[in-house]
mmCIF file of C-alpha atoms in Angstrom:
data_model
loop_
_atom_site.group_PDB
_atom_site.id
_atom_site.type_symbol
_atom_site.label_atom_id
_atom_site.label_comp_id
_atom_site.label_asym_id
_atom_site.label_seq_id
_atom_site.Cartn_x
_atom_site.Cartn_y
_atom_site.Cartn_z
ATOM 1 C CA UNK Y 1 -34.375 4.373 -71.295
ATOM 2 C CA UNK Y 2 -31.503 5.586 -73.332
ATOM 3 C CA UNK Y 3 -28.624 3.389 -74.797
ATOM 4 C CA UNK Y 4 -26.006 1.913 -72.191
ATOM 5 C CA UNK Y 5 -22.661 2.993 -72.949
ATOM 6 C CA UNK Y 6 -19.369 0.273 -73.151
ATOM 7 C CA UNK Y 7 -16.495 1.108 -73.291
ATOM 8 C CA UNK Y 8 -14.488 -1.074 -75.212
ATOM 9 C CA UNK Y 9 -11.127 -0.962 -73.967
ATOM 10 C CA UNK Y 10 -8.879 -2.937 -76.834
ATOM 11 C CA UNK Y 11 -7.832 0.414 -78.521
ATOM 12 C CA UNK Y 12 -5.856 1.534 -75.486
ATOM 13 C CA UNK Y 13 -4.218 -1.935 -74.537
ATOM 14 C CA UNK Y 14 -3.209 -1.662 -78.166
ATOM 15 C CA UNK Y 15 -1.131 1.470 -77.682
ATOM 16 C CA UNK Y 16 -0.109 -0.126 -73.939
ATOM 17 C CA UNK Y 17 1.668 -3.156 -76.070
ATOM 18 C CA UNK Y 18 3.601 -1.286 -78.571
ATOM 19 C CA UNK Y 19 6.010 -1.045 -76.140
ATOM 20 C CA UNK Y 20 7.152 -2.928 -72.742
ATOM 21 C CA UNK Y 21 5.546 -0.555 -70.085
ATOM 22 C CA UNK Y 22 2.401 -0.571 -68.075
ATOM 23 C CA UNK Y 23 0.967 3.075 -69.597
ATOM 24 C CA UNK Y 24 -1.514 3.412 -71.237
ATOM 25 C CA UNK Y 25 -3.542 1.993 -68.286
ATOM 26 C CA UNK Y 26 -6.246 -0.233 -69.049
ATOM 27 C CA UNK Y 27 -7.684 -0.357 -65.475
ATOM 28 C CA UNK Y 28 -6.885 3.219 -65.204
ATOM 29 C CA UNK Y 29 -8.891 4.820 -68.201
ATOM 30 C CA UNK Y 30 -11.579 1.881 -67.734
ATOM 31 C CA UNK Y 31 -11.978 3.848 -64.509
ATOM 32 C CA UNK Y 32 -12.079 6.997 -65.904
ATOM 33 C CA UNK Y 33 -14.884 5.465 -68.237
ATOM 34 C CA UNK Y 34 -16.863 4.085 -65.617
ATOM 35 C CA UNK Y 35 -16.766 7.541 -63.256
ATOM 36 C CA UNK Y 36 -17.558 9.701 -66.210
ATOM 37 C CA UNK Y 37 -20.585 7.607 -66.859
ATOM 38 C CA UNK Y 38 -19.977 4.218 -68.860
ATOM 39 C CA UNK Y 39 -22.079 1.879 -67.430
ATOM 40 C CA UNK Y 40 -19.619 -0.781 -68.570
ATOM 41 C CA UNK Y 41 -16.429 -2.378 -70.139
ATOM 42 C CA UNK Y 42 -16.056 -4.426 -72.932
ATOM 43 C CA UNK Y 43 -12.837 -6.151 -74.149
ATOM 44 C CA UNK Y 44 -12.084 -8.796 -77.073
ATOM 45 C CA UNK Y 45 -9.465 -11.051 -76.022
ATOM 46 C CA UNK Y 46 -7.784 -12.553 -79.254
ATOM 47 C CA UNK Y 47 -5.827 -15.808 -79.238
ATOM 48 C CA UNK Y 48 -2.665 -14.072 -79.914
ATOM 49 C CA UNK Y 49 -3.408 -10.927 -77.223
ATOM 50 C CA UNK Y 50 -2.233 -8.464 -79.324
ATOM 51 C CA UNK Y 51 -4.724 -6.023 -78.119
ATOM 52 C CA UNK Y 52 -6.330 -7.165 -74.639
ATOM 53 C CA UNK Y 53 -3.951 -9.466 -72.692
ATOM 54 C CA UNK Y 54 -5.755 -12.701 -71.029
ATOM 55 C CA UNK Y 55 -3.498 -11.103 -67.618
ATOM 56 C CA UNK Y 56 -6.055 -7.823 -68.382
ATOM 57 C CA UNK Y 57 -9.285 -9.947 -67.482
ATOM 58 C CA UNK Y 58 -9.118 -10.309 -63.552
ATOM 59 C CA UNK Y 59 -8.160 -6.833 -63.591
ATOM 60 C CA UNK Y 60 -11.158 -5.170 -65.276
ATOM 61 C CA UNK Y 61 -13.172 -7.965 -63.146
ATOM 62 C CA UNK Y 62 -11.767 -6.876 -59.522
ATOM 63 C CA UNK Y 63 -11.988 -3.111 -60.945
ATOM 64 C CA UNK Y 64 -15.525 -3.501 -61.178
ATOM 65 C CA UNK Y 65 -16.450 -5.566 -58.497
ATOM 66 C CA UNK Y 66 -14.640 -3.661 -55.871
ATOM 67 C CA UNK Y 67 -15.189 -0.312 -57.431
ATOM 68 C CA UNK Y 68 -17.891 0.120 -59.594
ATOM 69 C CA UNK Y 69 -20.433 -2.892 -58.908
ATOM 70 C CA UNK Y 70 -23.275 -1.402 -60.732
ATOM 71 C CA UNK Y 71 -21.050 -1.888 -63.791
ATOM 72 C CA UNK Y 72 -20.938 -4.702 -66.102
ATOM 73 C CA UNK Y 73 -18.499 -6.214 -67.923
ATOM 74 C CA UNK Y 74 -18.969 -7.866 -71.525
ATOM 75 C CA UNK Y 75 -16.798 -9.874 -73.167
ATOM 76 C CA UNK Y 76 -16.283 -10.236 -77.020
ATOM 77 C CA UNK Y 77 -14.888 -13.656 -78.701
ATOM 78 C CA UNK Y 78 -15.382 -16.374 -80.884
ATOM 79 C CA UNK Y 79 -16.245 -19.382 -79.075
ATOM 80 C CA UNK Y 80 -13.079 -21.629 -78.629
ATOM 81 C CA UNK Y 81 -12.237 -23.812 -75.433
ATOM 82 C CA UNK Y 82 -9.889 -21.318 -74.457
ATOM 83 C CA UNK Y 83 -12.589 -18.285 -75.197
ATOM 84 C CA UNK Y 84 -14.998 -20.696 -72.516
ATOM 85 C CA UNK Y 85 -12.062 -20.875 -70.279
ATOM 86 C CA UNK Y 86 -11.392 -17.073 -70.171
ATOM 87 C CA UNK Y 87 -15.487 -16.552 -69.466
ATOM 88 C CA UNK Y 88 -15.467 -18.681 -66.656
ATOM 89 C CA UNK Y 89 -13.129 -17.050 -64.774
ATOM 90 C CA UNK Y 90 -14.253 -13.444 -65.334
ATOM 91 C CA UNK Y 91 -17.512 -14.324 -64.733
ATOM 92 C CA UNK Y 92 -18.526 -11.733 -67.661
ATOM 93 C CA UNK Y 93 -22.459 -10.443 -66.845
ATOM 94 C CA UNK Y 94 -22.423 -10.596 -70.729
ATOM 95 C CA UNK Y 95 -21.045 -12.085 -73.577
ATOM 96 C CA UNK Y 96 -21.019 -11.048 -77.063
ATOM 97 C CA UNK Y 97 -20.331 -14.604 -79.725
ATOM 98 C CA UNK Y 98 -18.540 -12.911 -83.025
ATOM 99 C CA UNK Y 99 -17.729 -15.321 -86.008
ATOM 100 C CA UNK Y 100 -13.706 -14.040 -86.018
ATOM 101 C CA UNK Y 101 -11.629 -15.873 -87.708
ATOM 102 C CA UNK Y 102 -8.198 -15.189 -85.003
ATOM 103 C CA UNK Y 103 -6.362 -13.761 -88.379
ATOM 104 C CA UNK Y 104 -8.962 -10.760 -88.916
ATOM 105 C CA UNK Y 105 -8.041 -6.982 -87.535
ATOM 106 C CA UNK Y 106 -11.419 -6.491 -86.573
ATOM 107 C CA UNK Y 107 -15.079 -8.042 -86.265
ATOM 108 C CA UNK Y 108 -16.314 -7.158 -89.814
ATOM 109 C CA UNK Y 109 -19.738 -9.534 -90.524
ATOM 110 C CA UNK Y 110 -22.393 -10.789 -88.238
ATOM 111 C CA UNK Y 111 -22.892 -14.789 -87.993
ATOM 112 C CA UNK Y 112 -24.582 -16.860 -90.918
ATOM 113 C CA UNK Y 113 -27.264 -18.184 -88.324
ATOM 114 C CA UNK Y 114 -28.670 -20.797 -90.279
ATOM 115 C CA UNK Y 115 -25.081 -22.345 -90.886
ATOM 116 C CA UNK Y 116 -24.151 -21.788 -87.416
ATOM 117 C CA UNK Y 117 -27.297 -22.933 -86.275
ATOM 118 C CA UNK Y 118 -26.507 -25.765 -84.068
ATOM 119 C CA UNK Y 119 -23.184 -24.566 -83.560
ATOM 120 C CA UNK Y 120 -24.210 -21.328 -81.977
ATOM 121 C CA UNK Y 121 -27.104 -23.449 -79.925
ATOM 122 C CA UNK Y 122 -24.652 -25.503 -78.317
ATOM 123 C CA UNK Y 123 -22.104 -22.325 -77.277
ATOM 124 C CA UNK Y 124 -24.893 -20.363 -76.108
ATOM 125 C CA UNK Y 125 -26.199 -22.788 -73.933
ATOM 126 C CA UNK Y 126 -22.598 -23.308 -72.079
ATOM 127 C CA UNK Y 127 -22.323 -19.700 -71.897
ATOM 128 C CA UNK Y 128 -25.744 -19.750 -69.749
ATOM 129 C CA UNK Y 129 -24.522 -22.299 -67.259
ATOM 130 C CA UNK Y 130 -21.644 -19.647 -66.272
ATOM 131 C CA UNK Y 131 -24.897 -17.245 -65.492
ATOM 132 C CA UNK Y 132 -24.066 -14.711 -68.273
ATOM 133 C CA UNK Y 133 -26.290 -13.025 -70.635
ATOM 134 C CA UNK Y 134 -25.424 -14.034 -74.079
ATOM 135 C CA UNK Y 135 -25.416 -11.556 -77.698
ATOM 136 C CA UNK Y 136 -24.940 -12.677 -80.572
ATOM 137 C CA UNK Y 137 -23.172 -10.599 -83.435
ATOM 138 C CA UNK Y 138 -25.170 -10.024 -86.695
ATOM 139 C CA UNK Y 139 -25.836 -7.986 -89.474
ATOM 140 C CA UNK Y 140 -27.846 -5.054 -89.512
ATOM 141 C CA UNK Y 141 -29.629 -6.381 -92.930
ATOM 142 C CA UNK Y 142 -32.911 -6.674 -92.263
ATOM 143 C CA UNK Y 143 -33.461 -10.842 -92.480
ATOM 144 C CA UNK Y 144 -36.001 -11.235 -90.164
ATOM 145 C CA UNK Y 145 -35.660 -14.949 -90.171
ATOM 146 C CA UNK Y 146 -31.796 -14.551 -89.405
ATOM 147 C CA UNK Y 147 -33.099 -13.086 -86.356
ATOM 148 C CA UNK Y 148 -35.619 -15.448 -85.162
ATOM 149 C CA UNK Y 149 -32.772 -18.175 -85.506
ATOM 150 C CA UNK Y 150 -30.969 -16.321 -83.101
ATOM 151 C CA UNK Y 151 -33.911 -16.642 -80.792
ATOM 152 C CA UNK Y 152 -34.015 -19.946 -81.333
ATOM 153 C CA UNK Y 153 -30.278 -21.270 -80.133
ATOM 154 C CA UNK Y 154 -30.897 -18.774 -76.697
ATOM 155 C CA UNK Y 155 -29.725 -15.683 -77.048
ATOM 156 C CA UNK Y 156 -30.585 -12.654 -74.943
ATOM 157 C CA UNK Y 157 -29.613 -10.320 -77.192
ATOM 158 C CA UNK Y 158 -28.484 -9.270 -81.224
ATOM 159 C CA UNK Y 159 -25.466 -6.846 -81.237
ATOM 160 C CA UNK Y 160 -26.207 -5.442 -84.370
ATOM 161 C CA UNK Y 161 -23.093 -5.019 -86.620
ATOM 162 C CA UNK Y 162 -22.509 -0.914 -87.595
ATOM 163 C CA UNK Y 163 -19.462 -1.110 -89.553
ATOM 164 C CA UNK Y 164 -21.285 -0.058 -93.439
ATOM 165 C CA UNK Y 165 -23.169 2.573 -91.327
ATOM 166 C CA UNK Y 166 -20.244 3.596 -89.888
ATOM 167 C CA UNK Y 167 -18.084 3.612 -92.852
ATOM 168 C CA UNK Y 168 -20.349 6.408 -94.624
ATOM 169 C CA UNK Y 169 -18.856 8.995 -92.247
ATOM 170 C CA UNK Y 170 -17.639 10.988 -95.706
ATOM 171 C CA UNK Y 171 -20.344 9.888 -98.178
ATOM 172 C CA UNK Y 172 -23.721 10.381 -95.278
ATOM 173 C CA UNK Y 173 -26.292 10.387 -98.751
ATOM 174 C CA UNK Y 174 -25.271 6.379 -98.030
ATOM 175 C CA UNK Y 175 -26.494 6.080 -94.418
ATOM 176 C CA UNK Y 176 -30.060 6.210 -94.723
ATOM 177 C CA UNK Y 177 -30.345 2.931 -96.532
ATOM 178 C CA UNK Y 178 -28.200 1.196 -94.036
ATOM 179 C CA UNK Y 179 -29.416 3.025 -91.221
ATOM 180 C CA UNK Y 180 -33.115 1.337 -91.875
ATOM 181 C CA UNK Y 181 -31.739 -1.894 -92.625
ATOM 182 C CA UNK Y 182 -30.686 -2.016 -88.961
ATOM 183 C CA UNK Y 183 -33.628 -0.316 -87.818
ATOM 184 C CA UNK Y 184 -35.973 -2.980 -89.532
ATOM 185 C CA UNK Y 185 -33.317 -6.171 -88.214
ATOM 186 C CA UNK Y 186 -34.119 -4.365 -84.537
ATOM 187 C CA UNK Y 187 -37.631 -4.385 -85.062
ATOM 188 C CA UNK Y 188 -37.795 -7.977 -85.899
ATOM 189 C CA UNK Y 189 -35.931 -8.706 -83.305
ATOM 190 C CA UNK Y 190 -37.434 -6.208 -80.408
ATOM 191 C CA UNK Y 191 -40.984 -8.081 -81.821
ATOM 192 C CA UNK Y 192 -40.024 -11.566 -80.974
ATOM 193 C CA UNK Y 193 -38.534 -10.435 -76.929
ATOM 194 C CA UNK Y 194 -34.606 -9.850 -78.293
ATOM 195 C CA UNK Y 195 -33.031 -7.224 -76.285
ATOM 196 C CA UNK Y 196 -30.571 -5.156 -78.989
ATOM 197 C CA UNK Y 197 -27.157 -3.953 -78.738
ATOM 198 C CA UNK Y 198 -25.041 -2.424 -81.705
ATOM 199 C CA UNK Y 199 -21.508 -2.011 -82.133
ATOM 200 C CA UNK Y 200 -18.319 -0.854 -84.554
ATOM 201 C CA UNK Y 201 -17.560 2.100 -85.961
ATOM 202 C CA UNK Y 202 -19.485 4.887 -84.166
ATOM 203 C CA UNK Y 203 -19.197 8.168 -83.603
ATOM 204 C CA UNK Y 204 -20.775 10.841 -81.592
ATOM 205 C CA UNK Y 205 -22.035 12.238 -84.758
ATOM 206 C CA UNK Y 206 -23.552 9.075 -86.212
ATOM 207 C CA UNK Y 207 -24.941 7.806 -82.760
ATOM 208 C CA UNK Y 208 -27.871 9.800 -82.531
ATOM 209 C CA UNK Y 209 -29.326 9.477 -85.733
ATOM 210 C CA UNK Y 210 -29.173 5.342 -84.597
ATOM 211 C CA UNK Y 211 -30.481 5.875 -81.389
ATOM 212 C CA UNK Y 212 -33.219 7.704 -83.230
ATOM 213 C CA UNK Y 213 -34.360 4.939 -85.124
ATOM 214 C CA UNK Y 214 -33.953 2.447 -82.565
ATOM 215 C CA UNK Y 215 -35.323 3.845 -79.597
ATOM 216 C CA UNK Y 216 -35.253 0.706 -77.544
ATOM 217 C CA UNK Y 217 -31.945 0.252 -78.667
ATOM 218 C CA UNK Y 218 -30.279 -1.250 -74.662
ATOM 219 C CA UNK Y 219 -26.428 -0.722 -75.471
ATOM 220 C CA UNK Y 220 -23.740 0.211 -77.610
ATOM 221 C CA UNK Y 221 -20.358 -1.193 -77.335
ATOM 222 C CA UNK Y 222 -18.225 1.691 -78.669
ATOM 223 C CA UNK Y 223 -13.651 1.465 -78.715
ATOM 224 C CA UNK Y 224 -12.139 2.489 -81.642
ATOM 225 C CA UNK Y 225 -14.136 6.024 -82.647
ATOM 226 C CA UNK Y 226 -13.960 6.684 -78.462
ATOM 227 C CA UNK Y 227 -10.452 6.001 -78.130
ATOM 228 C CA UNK Y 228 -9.058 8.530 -81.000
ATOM 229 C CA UNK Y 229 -12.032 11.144 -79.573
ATOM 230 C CA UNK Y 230 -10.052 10.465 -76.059
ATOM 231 C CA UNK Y 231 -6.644 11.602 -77.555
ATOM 232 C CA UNK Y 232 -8.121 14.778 -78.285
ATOM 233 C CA UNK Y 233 -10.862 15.756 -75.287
ATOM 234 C CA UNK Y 234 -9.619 13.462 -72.497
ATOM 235 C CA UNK Y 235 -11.323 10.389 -71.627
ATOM 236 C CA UNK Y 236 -13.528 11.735 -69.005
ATOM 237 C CA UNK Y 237 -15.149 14.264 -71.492
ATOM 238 C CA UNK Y 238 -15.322 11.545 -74.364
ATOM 239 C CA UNK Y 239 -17.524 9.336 -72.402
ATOM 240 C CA UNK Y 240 -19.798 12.029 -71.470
ATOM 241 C CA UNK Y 241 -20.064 13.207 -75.502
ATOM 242 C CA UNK Y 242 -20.264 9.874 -76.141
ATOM 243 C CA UNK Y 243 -23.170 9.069 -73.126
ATOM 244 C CA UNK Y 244 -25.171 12.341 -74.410
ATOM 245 C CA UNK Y 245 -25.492 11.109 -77.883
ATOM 246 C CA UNK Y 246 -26.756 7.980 -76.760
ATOM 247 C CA UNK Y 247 -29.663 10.162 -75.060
ATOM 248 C CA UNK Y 248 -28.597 10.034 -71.654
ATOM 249 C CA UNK Y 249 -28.256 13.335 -69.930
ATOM 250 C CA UNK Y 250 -24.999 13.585 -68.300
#
């Protein structure tokens, strides 16, 4: 099966909260998304909201559940009480544990799973009373071990961190290195029954090269790259690029 598509929708609350009005849309371009063939919406609620706004949440949740229940939603934090408290009542069908600190612009590093160990055993296992699937954010580096300690607390799935991959968009004599780094890290973890995601920084031009080497590769969580593509084809058309270089025909 090809790669799921998310749409990750903190780029366009972003432009929505530079000023006081309701436009952008989120629930209005995540519906676009989801009609033009996402098969679901991600968002990463920060403590200070300055992209998604915690009001956003039941929102998305309702969109999909009365509109496009087929859909999933997956949300992206770092696992506070208040990130527990904003799970349980959007009922997420997955969430994706990043090691953020609140000051950072974006995710930039997977977790250190063998600090985190028991840390990340104890999240995950909260997570799974609320019924969601849980990810776990790490880097595409190959350490097989890293992986099998992700097993180990309960997680469902890796989101594989793209960011260096996706940063040799003008140097691509860089990407093949990288590019089997996080093709060995999904072997190892594909081998041992982890389901794999990936995430930051892609592009319609570096997606299928990815999808290429990871075949099994189940979703990729894509905002930033999709958003700017958006201000120039429309959002309808930029999910179905975006869905055809993740294999699927559309």
């Amino acid at each position: 099966m090809p790669a799921k598509l998310s749409v990750n929708l903190n780029a366009v609350a972003m432009l929505r909260n530079r000023r006081d009005l309701p436009w952008p849309s989120v629930e209005a371009l995540g519906r676009i998304a989801l009609k033009s063939g996402a098969s679901g919406l991600t968002v990463h609620p920060r403590p200070d909201q300055r992209h998604i706004r915690f009001s956003d949440l039941p929102v998305i949740r309702n969109l999909i559940d009365d509109e496009f229940p087929q859909a999933e939603f997956n949300i992206e934090g770092y696992p506070t009480e208040e990130f527990f408290e904003l799970c349980a009542g959007a009922a997420p069908e997955q969430v994706t544990l990043v090691p953020d600190d609140p000051a950072q612009a974006t995710s930039d590093h997977g977790w250190d799973f063998r600090k985190h160990r028991a840390f990340l055993t104890d999240a995950v296992a909260r997570l799974k009373t609320m019924g969601c699937r849980v990810s776990l954010f790490a880097d595409g580096d190959g350490d097989a071990e890293a992986v099998e300690i992700a097993k180990a607390v309960g997680a469902d799935r890796i989101e594989l961190y793209t960011g260096p991959y996706g940063g040799c968009f003008d140097a691509p004599e860089r990407a093949a290195p990288i590019l089997e780094a996080l093709g060995r890290t999904a072997d190892a973890a594909l081998a041992i029954g982890l389901a794999v995601n990936a995430g930051h920084d892609l592009t319609v031009e570096n997606l299928p090269d990815l999808v290429k080497r990871i075949p099994q590769l189940a979703e990729v969580s894509i905002g930033h790259g999709l958003t700017a593509d958006a201000l120039e084809y429309g959002m309808a058309e930029t999910v179905r690029r975006f869905c055809r270089a993740c294999g699927q025909v559309v």
